[in-house]
Each structure stands twice: as structure tokens, then as C-alpha cells.
XYZ file of C-alpha atoms in Angstrom:
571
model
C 6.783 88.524 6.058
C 6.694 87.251 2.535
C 4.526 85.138 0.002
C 5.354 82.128 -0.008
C 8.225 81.214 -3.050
C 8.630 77.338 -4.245
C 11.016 77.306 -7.198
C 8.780 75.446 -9.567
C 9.839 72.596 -11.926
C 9.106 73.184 -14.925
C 9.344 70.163 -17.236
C 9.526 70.695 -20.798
C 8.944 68.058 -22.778
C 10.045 68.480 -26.754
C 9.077 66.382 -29.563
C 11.981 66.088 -31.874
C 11.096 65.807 -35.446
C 13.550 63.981 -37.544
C 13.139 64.630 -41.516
C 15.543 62.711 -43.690
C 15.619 64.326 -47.802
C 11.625 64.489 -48.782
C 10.462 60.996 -47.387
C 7.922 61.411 -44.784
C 8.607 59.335 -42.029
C 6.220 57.461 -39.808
C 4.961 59.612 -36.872
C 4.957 57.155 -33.818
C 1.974 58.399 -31.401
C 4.270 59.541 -28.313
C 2.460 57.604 -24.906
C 0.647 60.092 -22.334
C 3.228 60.509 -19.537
C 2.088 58.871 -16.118
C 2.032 61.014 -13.479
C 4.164 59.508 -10.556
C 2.002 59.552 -7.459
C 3.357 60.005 -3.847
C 4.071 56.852 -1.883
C 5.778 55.381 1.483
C 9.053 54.242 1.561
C 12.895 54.998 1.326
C 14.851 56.941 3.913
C 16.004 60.797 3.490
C 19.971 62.440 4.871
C 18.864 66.044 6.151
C 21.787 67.971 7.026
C 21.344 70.284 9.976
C 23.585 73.093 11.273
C 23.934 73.691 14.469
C 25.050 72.677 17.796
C 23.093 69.849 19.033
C 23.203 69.171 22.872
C 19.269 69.286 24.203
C 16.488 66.861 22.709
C 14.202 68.064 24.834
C 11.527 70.887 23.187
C 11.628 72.861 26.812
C 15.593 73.346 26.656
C 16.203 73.798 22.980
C 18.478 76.673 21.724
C 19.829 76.618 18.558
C 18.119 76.181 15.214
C 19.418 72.593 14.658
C 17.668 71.695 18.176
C 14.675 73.106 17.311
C 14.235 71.966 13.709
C 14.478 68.046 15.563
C 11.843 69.128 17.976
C 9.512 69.670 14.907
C 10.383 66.506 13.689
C 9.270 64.655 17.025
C 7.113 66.529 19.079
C 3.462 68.504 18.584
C 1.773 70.971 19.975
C -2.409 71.621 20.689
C -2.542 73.622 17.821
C -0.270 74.245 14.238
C -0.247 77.072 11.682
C -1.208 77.154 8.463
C 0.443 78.731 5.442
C -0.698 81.979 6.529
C 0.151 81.520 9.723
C -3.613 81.035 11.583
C -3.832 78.245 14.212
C -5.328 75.111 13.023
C -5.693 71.851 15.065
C -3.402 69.626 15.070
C -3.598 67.243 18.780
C -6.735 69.503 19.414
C -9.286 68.416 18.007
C -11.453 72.147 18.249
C -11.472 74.757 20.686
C -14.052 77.322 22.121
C -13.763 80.219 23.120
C -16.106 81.811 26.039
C -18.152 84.804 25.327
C -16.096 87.212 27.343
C -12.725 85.933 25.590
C -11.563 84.209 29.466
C -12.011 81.120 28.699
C -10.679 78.684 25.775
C -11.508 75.088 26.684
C -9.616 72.190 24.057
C -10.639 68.445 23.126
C -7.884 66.367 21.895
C -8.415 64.429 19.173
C -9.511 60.822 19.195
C -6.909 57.833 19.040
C -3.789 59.986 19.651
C -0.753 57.934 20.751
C 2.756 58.827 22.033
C 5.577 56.671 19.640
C 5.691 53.756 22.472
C 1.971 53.118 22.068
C 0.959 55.257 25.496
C -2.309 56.562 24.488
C -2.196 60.726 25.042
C -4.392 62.068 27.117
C -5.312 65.705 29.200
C -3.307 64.759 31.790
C -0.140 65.024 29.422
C -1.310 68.524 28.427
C -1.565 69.282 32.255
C 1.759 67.676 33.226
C 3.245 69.816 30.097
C 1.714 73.231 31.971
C 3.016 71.711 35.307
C 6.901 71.510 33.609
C 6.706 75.056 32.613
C 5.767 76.561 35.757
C 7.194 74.688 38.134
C 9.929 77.245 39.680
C 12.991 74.911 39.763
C 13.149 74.846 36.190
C 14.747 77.392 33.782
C 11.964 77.415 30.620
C 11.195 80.682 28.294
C 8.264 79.461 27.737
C 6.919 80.722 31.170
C 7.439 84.270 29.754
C 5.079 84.180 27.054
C 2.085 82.650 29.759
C 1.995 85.527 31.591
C -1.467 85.570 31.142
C -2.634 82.479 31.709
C -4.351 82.685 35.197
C -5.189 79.248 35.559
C -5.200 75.234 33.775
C -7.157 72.202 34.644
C -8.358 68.586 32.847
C -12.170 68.261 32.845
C -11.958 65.053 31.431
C -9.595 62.711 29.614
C -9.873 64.754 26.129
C -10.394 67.882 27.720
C -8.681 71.051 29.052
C -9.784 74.272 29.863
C -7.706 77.440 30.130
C -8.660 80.581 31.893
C -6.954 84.099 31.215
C -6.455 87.376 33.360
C -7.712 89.088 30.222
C -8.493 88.256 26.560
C -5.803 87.252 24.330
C -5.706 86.311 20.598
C -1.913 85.190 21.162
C -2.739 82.651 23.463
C -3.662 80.329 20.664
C -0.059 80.580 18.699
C 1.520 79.936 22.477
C -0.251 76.675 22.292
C 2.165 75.495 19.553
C 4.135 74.446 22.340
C 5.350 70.798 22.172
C 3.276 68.671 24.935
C 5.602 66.012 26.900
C 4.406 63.069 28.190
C 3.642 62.882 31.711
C 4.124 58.926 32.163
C 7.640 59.189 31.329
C 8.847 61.901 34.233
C 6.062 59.791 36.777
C 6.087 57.232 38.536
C 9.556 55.986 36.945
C 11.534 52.759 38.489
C 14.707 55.553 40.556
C 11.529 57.103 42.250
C 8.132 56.191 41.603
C 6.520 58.913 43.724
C 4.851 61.394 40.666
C 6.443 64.427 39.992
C 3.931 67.573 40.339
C 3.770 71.031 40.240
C 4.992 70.948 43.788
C 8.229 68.955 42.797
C 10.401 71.866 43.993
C 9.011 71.104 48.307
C 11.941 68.339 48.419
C 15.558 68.015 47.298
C 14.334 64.267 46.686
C 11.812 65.488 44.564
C 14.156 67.987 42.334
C 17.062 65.402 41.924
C 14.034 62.960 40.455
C 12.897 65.252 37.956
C 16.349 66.135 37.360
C 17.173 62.702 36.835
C 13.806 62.059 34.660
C 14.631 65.095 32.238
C 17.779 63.806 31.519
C 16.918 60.571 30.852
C 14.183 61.889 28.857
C 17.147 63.272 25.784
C 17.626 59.275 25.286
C 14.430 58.079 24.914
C 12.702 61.275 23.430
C 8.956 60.172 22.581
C 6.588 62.735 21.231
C 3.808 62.788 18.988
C 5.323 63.907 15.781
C 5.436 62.934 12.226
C 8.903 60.996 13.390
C 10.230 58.903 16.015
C 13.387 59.144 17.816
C 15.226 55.761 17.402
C 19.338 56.397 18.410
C 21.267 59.101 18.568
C 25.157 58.560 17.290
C 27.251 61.401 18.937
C 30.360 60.285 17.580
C 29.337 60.630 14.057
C 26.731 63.540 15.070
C 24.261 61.747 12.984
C 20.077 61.567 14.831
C 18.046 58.665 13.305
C 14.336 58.464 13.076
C 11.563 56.791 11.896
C 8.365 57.179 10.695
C 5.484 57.504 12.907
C 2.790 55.243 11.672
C 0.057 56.503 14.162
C 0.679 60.520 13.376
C -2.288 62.418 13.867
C -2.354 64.434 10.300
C -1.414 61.721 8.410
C 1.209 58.987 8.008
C 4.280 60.627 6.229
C 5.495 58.900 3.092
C 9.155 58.768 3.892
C 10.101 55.743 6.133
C 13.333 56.989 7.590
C 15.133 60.051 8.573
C 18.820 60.411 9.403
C 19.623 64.068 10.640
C 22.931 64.451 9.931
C 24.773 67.333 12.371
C 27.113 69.463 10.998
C 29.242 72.729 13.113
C 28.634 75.447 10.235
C 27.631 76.066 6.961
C 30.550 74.992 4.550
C 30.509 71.095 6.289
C 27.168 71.216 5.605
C 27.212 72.581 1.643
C 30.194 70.089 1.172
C 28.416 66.938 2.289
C 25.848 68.310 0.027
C 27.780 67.802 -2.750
C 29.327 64.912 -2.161
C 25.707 63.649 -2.273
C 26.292 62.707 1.482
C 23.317 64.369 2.474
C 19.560 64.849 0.356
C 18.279 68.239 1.751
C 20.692 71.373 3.036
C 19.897 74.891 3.952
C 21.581 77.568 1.893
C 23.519 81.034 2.164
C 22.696 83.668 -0.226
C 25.936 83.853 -1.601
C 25.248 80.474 -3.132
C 22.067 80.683 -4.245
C 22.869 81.349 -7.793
C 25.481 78.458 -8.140
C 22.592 75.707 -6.389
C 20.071 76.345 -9.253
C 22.513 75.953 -11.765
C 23.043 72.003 -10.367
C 21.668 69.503 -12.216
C 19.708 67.145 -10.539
C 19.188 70.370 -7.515
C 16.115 72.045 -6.551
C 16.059 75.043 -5.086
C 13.158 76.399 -2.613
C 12.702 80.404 -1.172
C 10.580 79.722 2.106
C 9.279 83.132 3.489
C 10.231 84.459 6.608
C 8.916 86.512 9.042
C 12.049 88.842 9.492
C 11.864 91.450 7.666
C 14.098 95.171 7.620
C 13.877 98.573 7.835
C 15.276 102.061 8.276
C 14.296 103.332 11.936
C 14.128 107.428 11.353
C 14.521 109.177 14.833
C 10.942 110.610 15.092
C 11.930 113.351 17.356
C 14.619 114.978 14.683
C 12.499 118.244 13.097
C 13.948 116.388 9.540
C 11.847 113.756 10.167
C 8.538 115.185 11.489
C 6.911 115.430 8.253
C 5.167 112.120 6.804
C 5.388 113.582 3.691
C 9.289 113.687 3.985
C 8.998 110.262 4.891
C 7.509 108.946 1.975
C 9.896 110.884 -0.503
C 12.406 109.052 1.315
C 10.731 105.421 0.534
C 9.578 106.419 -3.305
C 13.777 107.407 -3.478
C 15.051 104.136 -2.622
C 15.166 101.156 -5.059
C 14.158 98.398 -2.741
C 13.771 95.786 -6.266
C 17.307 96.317 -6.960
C 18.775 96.077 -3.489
C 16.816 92.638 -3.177
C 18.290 92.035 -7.152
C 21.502 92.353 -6.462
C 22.453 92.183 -2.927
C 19.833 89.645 -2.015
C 20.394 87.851 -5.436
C 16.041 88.007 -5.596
C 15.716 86.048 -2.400
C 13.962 88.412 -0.894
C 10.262 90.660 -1.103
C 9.936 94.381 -0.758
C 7.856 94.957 2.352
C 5.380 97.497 3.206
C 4.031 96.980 6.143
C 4.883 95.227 9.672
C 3.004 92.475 9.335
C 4.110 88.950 6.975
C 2.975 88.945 3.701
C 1.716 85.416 4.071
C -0.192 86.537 7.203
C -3.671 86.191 7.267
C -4.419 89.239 8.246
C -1.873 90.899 5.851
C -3.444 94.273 4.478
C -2.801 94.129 0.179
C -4.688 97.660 -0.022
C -1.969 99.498 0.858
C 0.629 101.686 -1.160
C 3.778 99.861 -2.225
C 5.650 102.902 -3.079
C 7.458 101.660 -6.017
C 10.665 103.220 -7.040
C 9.802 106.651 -8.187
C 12.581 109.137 -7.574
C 11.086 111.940 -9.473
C 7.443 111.374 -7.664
C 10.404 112.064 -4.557
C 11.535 114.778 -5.460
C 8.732 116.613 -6.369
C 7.201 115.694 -2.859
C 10.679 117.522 -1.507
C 10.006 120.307 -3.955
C 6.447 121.066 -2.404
C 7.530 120.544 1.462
C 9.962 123.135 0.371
C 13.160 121.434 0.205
C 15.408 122.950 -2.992
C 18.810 123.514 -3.291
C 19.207 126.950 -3.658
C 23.103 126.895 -3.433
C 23.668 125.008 -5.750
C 25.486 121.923 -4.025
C 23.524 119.310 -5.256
C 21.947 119.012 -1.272
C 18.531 119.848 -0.835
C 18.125 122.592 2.094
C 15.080 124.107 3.859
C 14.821 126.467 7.196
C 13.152 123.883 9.530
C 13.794 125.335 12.607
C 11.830 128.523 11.736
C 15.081 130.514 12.548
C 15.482 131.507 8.935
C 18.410 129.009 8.358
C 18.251 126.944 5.757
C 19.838 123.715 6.828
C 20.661 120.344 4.234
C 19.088 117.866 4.194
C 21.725 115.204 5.322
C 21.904 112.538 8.101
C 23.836 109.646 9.272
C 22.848 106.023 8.802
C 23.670 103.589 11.348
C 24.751 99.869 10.224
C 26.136 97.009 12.214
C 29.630 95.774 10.623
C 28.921 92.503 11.071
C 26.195 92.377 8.779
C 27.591 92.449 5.281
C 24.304 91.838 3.563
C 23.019 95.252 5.423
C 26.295 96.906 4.734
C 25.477 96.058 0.874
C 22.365 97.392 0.813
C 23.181 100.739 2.979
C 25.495 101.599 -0.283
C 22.683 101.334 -2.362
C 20.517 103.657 -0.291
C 23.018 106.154 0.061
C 23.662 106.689 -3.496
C 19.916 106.299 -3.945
C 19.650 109.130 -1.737
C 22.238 111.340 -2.858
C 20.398 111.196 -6.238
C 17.297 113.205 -5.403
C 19.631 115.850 -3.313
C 19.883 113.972 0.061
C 23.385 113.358 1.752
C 23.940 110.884 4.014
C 27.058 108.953 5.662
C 27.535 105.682 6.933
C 28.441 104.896 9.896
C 29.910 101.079 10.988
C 29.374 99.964 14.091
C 29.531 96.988 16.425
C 26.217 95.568 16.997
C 26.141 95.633 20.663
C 27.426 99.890 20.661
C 24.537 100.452 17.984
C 22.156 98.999 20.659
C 23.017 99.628 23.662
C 24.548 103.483 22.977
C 22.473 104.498 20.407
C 18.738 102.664 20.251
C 18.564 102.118 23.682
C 19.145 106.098 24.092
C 17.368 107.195 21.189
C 20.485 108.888 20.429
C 20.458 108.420 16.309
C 19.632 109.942 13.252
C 18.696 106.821 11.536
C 19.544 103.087 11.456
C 19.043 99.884 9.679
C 17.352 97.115 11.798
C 15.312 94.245 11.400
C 12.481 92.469 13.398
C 11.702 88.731 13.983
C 8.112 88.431 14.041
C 6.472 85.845 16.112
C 3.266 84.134 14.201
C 1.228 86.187 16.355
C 0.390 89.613 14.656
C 1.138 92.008 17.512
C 1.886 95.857 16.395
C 1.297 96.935 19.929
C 5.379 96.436 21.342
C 6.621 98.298 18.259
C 4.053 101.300 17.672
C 1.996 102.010 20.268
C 3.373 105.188 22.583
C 3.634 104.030 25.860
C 6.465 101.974 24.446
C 8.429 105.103 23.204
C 10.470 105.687 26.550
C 11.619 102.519 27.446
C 10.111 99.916 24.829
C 10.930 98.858 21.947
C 9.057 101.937 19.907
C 13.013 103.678 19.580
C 11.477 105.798 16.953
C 9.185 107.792 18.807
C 6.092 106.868 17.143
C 2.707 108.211 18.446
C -0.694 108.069 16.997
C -3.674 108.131 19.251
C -5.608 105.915 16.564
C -3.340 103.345 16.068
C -2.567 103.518 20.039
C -6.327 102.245 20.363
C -6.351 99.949 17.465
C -3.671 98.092 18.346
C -5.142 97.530 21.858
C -8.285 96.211 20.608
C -6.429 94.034 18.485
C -4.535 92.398 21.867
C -8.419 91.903 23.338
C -10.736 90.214 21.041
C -10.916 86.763 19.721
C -12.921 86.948 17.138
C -10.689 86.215 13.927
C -13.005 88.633 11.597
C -12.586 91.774 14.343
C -9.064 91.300 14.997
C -8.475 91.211 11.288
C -10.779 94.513 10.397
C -8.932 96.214 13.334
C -5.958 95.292 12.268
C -6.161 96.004 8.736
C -7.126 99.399 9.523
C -3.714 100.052 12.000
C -1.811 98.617 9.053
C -3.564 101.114 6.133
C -2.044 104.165 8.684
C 1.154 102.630 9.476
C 1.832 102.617 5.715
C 0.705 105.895 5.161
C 2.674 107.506 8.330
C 5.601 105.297 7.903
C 7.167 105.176 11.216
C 9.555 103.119 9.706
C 11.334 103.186 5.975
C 9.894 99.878 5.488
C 12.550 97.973 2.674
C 12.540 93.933 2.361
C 12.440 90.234 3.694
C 15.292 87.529 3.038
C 13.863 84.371 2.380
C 15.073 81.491 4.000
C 16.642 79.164 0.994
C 16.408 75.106 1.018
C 18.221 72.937 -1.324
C 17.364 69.670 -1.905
C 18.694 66.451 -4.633
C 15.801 65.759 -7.726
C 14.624 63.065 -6.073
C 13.157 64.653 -2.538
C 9.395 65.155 -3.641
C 6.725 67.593 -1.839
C 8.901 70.131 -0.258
C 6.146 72.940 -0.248
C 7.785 76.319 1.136
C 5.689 78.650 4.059
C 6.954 80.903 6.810
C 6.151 78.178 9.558
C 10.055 76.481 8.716
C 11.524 74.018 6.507
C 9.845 71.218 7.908
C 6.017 72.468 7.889
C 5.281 69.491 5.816
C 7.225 66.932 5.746
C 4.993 64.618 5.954
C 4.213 65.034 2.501
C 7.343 64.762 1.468
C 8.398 61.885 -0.472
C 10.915 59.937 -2.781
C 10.280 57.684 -5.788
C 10.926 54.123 -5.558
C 13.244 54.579 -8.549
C 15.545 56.497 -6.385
C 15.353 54.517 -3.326
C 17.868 52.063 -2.026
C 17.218 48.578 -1.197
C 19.107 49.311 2.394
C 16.191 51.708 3.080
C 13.562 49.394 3.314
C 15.861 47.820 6.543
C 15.690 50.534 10.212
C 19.516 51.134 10.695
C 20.833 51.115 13.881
């Protein structure tokens, strides 16, 4: 993942010094600036891209559903900027000795936006939703473990797992519902429970109640759902006064929809809209606005060359790390990234808290590569400009060469295979590109470990798990394609799936990250930030890897810049 990147304003402030022949002039004593302090008020135009057709958190899809989710709803627990759970409707948890059982206590005073006051039963009802067998929610996949749920009191829960689980607690950053609006309504006032699925009667209420539920959408979020105009795609909120962090300072919100990227950059210009996410390709021309700033928010994405473990040119770690001192990750990010990016050397976020900084970052050294080469005994003793070495024992001596694997439709990752190649095939190393379809490089090539190398990229969850990606009983059928297998890092990253205690998990899995970046099972090679632009006069915006809209309740405008319509809710 990456550090976190706010484009900092910078305000220079010059005194100018006017001297007319060899008269001193009077020196007027210039006034200490007054810092403008945050405060409520004004409304804010944030344009979102995306297909919008679900409101409710369970049935989201796209990025533009989701990002109006965060707006509204809340979940037991938040992250922080380096991506630990923090309370946010929870009050505290425990934990049990054994690491079974995590009981919560919801905060004092919490309210839903039409006054409803929350309480365990909501969090039950929530649980109830997402296993009840008639509906279709993801969510259910991720709480495989959770053997059972019940309310010990009004502000209490308790959970209790098959088995110890540190990602339990970033589950619980699902958005809780509440249960008074899908019970007991006027078309069927018999309560909906977990055994909603015994009658038709029962499904076609809940039915019923879900849909109804995408027009009056009440959460517990920093903003309230007020009207939702389809015909000019535009979502309208306001603030919540009662939020449980803290009121935010901006009164109003109007989420303005917009079917791709270009609708959404134009209305940005045509100051139709205050806040816009951005494409690389125009990150350069959005800090040159006046009146623009510009944010990197880190991501948890990050890419990498996957080297087919079981090719003998391969075997050697020492080969491995020639090959990452050889390529100049600083200038792919440079130039094909346009610096919105961070090298990466290991598989776990930068911002992470348990992000190891004691490990090598292999910085751009293609002599240090080649002399690496030199000592594993690859030269070029014909005199091709390819390194060669027998490596088969057979008394051969074969090049060094291999093919790289891209997906066409990914021009950034076409960009920066270029780079690598001639990077490569400057310390001896030949290598050709091959452009495929996505799908074919996946399911004909990955899937059948049936590659020499290829360029992929993994979208981390906030939960640090290494275990899906390195450990060996993944290498047949899982997701470790590369063939990876270290009986160390096998058992550390076990232990790091069964304890709860922060400070072990950490130690654990600082140590599986200190070997990762020594063996490299991957060429490990950058992030891409996500990029926000916003007008002069949007206040706050403070980037981290949880999204664009971590904080906005600390965003805010000035009262210079607001209009005297935005005191008035718009309907």
C-alpha cells in the first residue's frame, strides 16, 4: 500500500519593497495573518462515477454505490490511517482469553437520522439480513467463521468464532441497518427474522421492506439521505447533527452521478461540481489549475511481476534480486505513473500498521545486478549481448531470456512492461512481450501455471493476510500461481491468522515480511495512488488508504465562498 500523499498548499506570502530614487519610504508594519478556522455551513457538489441503482450497503456494486454508503451508513468499528480498527458505533471491545470470543458495547446516545435510538438489536437484525438464505449478500462469505451472534443487553453483543481470527474485526466495518424499518412495517407488521425464508408471505415482506428501504435510506452516518432525483442523477443529503464522531462542518451534500470519467472532468470544469476523482493522464494538467487542489490518496493495490517458481531460471533468490536491483521502478512511476505512485517492497500497505520499514528497498542499481549475475555464473560468453549459464547441469549453456505476460487492456501496465524490458536487456537479459486478453492470461495461463512471467496486481483488503498468496498449500489450486514454498513463512503466516493480540500479530508478521523481501516470490514494483481533485475552497480533505471520504466530516468551506442558497435544504 502506500504512505499517505496530500498535495500540500504552500502559501507564500512576499513582501514587496517599493524604493522610489534615494527617499526612504515609510515601512507600514504588515498585520499578522488570521488563521481561518473550520466552521459549519454551506453545501458541497461531489461528482461520482458510476452506475447508481442500489442504496442499500448489502446490495452495492459499483464504486459510486459504495462511496454513498460511506456517506450514510456505519459500521461497529472504522480504520484509522493505518488501517487498524478503531471504534466508531462500538464503543470498546474485548476479546476472550482463548481469542473465541469478542463481545461489543455500543456507544451511548447513538441515533438512526429519524431520531430511532440504535440499539443491539439493530446489530442483531443486521447479522440476521446477512444470513438469512433467501438473500443474495457477499458479505456472508467473509463470516465464515463466525459460529454464533446474540444481544446480552441493549448496548451489547457478543460474537463467538469456530477459531481465532484477527480479521474478524475489519469484517465488522460492515454498515449496520436498522431493524425497525424492515419490522413490524404497516403492508405486514409480523417481524421479519432469521426465519423469514419458512413463508412465501414472509419473503415477499422483506422483499417489499428492502425495496422500500432505497427511498428512505436511514443510517448512522456523517450524512442523511434526503431525495434522490433520478432524472437529473443528482443524490441530496444533509448533515447529520447527531453523528457519533462528530458533527461534520459542511451542511449539505449533493452527489452528483455521472456514466464515466470525461462527464465527470467536464462538469468539473465548468465549476458544476466542487470535488472529482481523477485519471492519471490528467494529473499534470489539474495542478496546473488555478484555484485546484490536487490530493494522491494511497491505495492498497499495488503490482508486481509473478516469476514462475518452478522454471530452473528462477530457482535462485539471488537471480531474483538481480532482477529487482535491474529495474528502475522511480522512473516507471516518473513517467508512466506521472509520480502518482510508490515503489513497493513488500505485500503489505505502506500505511499499514504493521508495515515492516526494515527491509531492503532495492534501489535501482544495475551494476550491483549484474555483478550478482556475474557470481551466480551468468556471462555472456558468445558475445550476443545475452547473458547464458548451463542450468540444467547438461553442459548447455542456455540465455537468459523469458517472456512477460501483460493484459492489453491495461495501457498503464503495457507502459511500464517497455520500461522493464529495456531495463532488462541492459544488464544482458532478453525478454519479449506478450499481449494478451485479460481473461486468456487468467484462465490459460495463471490458472495453469503455464507462464514464464507476468505482470499482475493485488487488491488488498485492510486486513493484513499473507496466508492466500504465500503460504504452500495454496500453490496447486490457490491463489500462490508462483509456486512459493517456505516452511517458515508457511507457519508464520498461520500464527498470524490465530492470535489477537495486536503486538504478536505484528512481531509475527514483521518477521514473514523481512523473508518475503529477501526471497522475493514476487518482483515487487509500485502502487498507483488514487487522485482527488477538488476547487480552493473545499477545506480538510486529508488523504489515507481507507477512500476519499475517510473524513469528511472534517471537511469544510469558508463562509467567504459559500452561497446564500446554501444556508436553505433544497428539495
Amino acid at each position: 500500500m502506500v504512505n499517505k500523499f496530500n498535495k500540500g498548499l504552500i502559501l507564500l506570502i512576499g513582501l514587496l519593497v517599493v524604493i522610489t530614487g534615494c527617499t526612504a519610504q515609510p515601512v507600514q508594519q504588515q498585520q499578522p495573518v488570521k488563521e481561518e478556522l473550520p466552521s459549519t455551513g454551506g453545501r458541497l457538489r461531489i461528482g461520482i462515477i458510476g452506475e447508481v441503482k442500489n442504496l442499500n450497503p448489502f446490495f452495492v456494486e459499483t464504486e459510486a454505490e459504495r462511496d454513498l454508503a460511506d456517506l450514510v451508513f456505519d459500521g461497529l468499528i472504522r480504520l484509522d490511517k493505518n488501517l487498524k480498527p478503531i471504534p466508531c458505533l462500538a464503543k470498546d471491545w474485548k476479546v476472550s482469553d482463548d481469542g473465541l470470543t469478542v463481545v461489543f458495547t455500543l456507544k451511548d446516545e447513538l441515533y438512526w437520522h429519524d431520531g430511532e435510538r440504535v440499539t443491539s438489536d439493530d446489530v442483531i437484525f443486521t447479522f440476521d439480513m446477512i444470513f438469512n438464505p433467501d438473500l443474495k449478500i457477499s458479505l456472508r462469505d467473509e463470516l465464515v467463521n463466525l459460529a454464533s451472534y446474540e444481544k446480552i443487553d441493549d448496548s451489547t453483543i457478543k460474537f463467538e468464532l469456530f477459531q481465532p481470527d484477527p480479521g474478524f474485526l475489519h469484517t465488522l466495518t460492515l454498515k449496520i441497518l436498522p431493524k425497525h424499518l424492515f419490522v413490524g412495517n404497516d403492508d405486514n407488521p409480523q417481524e421479519l427474522d432469521k426465519n423469514v425464508n419458512k413463508t412465501e408471505e414472509k419473503r415477499q415482506s422483506l422483499n417489499k421492506a428492502i425495496s422500500d428501504f432505497d427511498e428512505k435510506l436511514v443510517g448512522t452516518g456523517p450524512y442523511q439521505f434526503i431525495v434522490w432525483d433520478r432524472e437529473k442523477d443528482i443524490i441530496q443529503l444533509k448533515v447529520n447533527e447527531r453523528y457519533c464522531i462528530k458533527r461534520p462542518y459542511v451542511d449539505y451534500i449533493d452527489l452528483v452521478v455521472y456514466p464515466g470519467y470525461e462527464e465527470a472532468k467536464k462538469a468539473f470544469m465548468e465549476d458544476k461540481v466542487d470535488v472529482v476523482p481523477l485519471k492519471i493522464v490528467d494529473w499534470t494538467l489539474f495542478q496546473e489549475i488555478e484555484d485546484v487542489s490536487t490530493y494522491q490518496f494511497p491505495d492498497t493495490y499495488y503490482e508486481f511481476i509473478a516469476l514462475n517458481l518452478k522454471k530452473e531460471l528462477f530457482k535462485n533468490k539471488a537471480v531474483r534480486q538481480a532482477l529487482m536491483y535491474a529495474i528502475d521502478r522511480e522512473k516507471i512511476i516518473n513517467e508512466t505513473l506521472l509520480g502518482t505512485g510508490r515503489i513497493v517492497n513488500s505485500p503489505i500497505p505502506l500505511s499499514s500498521w504493521v508495515y515492516n520499514h526494515d527491509i531492503t528497498n532495492y534501489k535501482y542499481d544495475p551494476e550491483r545486478a549484474i555483478d550478482i549475475l556475474k557470481k551466480e555464473g551468468w556471462l555472456d560468453t558468445d558475445g550476443d549481448g545475452i547473458l547464458d549459464k548451463d542450468i540444467n547441469g547438461d553442459g548447455k549453456r542456455e540465455p537468459f531470456e523469458f517472456d512477460i505476460l501483460v493484459n492489453e487492456e491495461n495501457d498503464i501496465r503495457c507502459q511500464a512492461a517497455v520500461r522493464i524490458q529495456k531495463n532488462l536487456q541492459d544488464i544482458g537479459i532478453k525478454t519479449t512481450i506478450s499481449l494478451k486478453k485479460w481473461r486468456e492470461i487468467v484462465n490459460f495461463h495463471v490458472d495453469q501455471r503455464k507462464y514464464d512471467s507476468v505482470i499482475l496486481g493485488w487488491d488488498l483488503d485492510s486486513d493484513p493476510d499473507l496466508k492466500f498468496a504465500f503460504h504452500s498449500s495454496q500453490i496447486k489450486s490457490g491463489y500462490n500461481f508462483v509456486g512459493y514454498s517456505n516452511t517458515e513463512v508457511d507457519e508464520l503466516v498461520v500464527k498470524a491468522r490465530r492470535t489477537m493480540d495486536e503486538m504478536e500479530q505484528r512481531m509475527i508478521l514483521l518477521r514473514a515480511q523481512k523473508i518475503l523481501n529477501e526471497e522475493l516470490p514476487y518482483i515487487f514494483l509500485y502502487t498507483k495512488d488514487r487522485l482527488l481533485a477538488s476547487k480552493e475552497k473545499v477545506r480538510g480533505i486529508m488523504p489515507n488508504p481507507n477512500g476519499f471520504f475517510w473524513n469528511i466530516h472534517e471537511w469544510w468551506i469558508p463562509e467567504a465562498y459559500r452561497q446564500p442558497e446554501e444556508h436553505d435544504e433544497q428539495n
